[in-house]
Short mmCIF file of C-alpha atoms in Angstrom, two decimals:
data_model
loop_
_atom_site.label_atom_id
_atom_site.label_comp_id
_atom_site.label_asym_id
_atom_site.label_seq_id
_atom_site.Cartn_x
_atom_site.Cartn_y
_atom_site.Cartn_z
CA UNK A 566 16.23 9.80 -5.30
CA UNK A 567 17.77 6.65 -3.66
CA UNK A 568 16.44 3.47 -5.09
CA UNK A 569 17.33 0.19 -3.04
CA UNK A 570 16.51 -3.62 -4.63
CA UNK A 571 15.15 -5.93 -1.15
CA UNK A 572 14.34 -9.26 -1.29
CA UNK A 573 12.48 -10.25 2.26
CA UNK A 574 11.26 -13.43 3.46
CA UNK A 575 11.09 -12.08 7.01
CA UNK A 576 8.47 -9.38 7.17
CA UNK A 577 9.51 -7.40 10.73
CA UNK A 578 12.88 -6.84 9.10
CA UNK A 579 10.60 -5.22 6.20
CA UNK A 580 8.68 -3.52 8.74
CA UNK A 581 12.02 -2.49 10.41
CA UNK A 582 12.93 -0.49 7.23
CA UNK A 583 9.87 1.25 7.13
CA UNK A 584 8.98 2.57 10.60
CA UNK A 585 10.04 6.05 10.42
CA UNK A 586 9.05 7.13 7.17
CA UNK A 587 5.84 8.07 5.26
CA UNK A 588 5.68 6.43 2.29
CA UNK A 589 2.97 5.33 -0.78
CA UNK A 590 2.97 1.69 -1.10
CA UNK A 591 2.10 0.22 -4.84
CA UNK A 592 2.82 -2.50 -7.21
CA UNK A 593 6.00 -2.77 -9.33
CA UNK A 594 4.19 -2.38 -12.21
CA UNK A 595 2.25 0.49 -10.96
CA UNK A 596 5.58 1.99 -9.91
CA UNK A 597 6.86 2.02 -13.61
CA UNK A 598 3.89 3.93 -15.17
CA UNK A 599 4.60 6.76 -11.80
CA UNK A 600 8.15 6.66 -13.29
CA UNK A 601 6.87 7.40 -16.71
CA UNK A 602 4.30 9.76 -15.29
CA UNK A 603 6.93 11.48 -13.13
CA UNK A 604 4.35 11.65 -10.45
CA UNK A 605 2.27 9.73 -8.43
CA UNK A 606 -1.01 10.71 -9.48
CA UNK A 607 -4.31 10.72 -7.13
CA UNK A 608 -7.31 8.22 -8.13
CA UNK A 609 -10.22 10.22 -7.72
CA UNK A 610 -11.05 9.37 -11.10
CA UNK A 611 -10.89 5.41 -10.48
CA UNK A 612 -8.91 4.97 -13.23
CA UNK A 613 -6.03 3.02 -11.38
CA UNK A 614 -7.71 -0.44 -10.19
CA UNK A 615 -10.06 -0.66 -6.78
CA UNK A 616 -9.95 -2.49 -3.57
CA UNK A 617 -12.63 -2.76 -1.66
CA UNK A 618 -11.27 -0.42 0.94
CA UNK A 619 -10.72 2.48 -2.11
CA UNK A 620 -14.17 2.72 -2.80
CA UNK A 621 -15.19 4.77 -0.21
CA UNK A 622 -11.72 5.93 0.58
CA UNK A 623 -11.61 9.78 1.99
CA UNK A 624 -8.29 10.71 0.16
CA UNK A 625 -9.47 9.04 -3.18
CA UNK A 626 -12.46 10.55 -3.21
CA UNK A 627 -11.20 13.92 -2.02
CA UNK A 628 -8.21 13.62 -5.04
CA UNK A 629 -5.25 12.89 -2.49
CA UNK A 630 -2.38 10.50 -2.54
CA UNK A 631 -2.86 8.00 0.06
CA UNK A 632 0.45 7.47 2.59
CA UNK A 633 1.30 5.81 5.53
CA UNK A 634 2.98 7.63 8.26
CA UNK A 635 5.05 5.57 10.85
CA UNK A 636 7.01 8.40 12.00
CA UNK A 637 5.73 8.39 15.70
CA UNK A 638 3.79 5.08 15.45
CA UNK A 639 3.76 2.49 18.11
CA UNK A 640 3.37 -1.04 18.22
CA UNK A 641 0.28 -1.43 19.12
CA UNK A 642 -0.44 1.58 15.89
CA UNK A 643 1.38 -0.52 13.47
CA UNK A 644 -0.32 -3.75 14.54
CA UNK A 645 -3.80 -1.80 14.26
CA UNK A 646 -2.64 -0.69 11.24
CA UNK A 647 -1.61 -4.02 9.21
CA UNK A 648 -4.71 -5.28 11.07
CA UNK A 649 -6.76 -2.79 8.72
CA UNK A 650 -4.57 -2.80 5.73
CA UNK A 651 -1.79 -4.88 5.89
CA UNK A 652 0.88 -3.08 3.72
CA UNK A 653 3.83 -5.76 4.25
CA UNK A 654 1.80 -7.58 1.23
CA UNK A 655 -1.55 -6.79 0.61
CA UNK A 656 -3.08 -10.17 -1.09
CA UNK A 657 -4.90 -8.08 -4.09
CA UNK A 658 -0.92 -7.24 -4.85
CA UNK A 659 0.04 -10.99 -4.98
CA UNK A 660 1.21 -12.91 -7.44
CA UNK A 661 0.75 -16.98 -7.43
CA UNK A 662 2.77 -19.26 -8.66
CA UNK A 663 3.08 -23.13 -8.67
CA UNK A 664 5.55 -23.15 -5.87
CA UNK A 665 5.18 -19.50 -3.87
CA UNK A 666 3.19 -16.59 -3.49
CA UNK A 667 5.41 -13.48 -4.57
CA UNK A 668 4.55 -10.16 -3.99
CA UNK A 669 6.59 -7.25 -6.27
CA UNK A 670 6.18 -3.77 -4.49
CA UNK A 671 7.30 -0.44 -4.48
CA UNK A 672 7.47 2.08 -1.24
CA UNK A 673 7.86 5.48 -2.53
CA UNK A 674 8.81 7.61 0.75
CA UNK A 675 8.26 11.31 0.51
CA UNK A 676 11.08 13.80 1.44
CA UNK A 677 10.91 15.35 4.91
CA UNK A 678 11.09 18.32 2.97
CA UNK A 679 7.36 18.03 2.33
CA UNK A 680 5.92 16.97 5.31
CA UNK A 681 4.63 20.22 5.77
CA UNK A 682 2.06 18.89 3.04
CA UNK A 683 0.65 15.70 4.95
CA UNK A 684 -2.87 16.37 5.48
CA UNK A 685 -3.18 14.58 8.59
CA UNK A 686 -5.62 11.42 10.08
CA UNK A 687 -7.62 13.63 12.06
CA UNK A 688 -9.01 15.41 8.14
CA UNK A 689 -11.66 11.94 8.35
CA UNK A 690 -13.03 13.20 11.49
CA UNK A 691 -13.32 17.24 10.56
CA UNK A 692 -15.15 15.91 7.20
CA UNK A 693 -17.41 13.59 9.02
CA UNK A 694 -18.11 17.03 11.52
CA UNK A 695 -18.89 19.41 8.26
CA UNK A 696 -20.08 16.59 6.29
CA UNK A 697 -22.27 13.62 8.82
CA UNK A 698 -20.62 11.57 6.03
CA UNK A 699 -17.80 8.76 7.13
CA UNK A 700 -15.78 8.09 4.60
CA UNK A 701 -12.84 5.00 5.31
CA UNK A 702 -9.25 5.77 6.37
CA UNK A 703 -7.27 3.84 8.36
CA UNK A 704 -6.99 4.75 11.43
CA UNK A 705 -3.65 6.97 13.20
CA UNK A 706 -1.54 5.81 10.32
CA UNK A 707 -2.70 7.46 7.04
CA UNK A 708 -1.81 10.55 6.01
CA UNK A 709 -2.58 12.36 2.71
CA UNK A 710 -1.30 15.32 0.57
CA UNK A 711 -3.72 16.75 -2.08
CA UNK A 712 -3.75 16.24 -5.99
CA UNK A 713 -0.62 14.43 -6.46
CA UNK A 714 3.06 13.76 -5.57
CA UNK A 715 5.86 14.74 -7.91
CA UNK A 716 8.57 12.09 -8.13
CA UNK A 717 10.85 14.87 -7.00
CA UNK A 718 9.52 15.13 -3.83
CA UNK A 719 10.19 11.92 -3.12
CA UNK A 720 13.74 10.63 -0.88
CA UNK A 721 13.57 7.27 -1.92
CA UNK A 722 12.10 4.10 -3.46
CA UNK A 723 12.30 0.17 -1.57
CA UNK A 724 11.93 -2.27 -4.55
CA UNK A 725 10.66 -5.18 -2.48
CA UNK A 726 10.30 -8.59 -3.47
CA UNK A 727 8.86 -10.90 -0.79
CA UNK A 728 8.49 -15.02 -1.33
CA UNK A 729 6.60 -17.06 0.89
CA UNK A 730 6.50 -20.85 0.02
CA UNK A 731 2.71 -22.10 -1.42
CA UNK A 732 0.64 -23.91 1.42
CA UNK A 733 1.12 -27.99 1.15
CA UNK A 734 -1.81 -29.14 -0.74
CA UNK A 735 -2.40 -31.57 1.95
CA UNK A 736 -4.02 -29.08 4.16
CA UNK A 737 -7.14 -27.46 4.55
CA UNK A 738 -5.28 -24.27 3.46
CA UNK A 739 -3.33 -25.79 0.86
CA UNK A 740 -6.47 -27.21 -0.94
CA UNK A 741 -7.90 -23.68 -0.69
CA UNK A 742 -5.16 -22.46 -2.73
CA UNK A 743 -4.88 -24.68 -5.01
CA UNK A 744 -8.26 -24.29 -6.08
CA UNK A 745 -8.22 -20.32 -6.26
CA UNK A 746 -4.82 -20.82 -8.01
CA UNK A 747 -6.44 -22.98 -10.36
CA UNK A 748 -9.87 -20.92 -10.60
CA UNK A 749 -7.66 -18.03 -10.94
CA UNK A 750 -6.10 -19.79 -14.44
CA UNK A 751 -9.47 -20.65 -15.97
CA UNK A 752 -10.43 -16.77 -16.12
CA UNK A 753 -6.93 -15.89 -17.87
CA UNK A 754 -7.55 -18.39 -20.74
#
């Protein structure tokens, strides 16, 4: 497994690096207990934390491992895509600090090898056709493969730090920040 250490600023070279692939996106953290684990383990269970989009997630609830696949995406796919779940930083994976938001991830891309596995988009409208139940996936680009993904199968790893300066607290924005930022402290105490 090939592990490469980015730094980004400039997300469409990020994006650049991805199209092609299918990969699980994650936390850094998150990436360290799959290293421990030796697999990256499905959250049917809920054990791993929620966003609002997991909680009525088809692969979750069917025990996959989420993916995105960009092999044969185009623009206007990708753009739908971040539009539904932006994976060049997802804010419930931020960080913020005094000066920046920072954003610590981990794209684990599966070996073409096991692409044979990928359960593909179209599995949300079969259920909803045996089911009458919708459950969320977003649409085109995610994939799944069932139960869970051994590290092995995996080709390699982007370690991906991104920066982006913290809004001037002299705008609308800024103030907004500030005051989550600072919200954000009170609950840690």
């Amino acid at each position: 497994m090939n592990i490469e250490t980015l730094s980004y600023t400039d997300r469409e070279c990020l994006l650049d690096r991805l199209r092609g692939g299918v990969f699980h996106l994650t936390t850094r953290d998150a990436y360290e207990a799959i290293q421990k684990a030796g697999e990256i383990s499905n959250n049917k269970s809920a054990r791993f934390p929620l966003n609002t989009s997991s909680q009525n997630s088809l692969g979750r609830l069917l025990g996959c491992v989420c993916l995105f696949d960009l092999r044969n995406d185009t623009p206007e796919v990708i753009q739908n895509t971040l539009e539904c779940y932006y994976f060049l930083g997802p804010t419930w994976f931020a960080r913020h600090e005094d000066d920046c938001i920072v954003w610590d991830l981990a794209y684990l891309f599966l070996s073409p090898e096991y692409y044979d596995l990928i359960i593909p988009n179209s599995e949300v409208h079969d259920y909803y056709k045996k089911t009458g139940k919708y459950l969320h996936a977003i649409p085109a680009s995610e994939v799944w493969v069932k139960d869970k993904i051994p590290l092995s199968w995996i080709e390699k790893v982007f370690l991906v730090t991104i920066r982006e300066p913290a809004p001037d607290r002299t705008t609308p924005a800024g103030m907004h920040y500030w005051a989550v930022l600072k919200a954000h402290e009170g609950k840690q105490r």
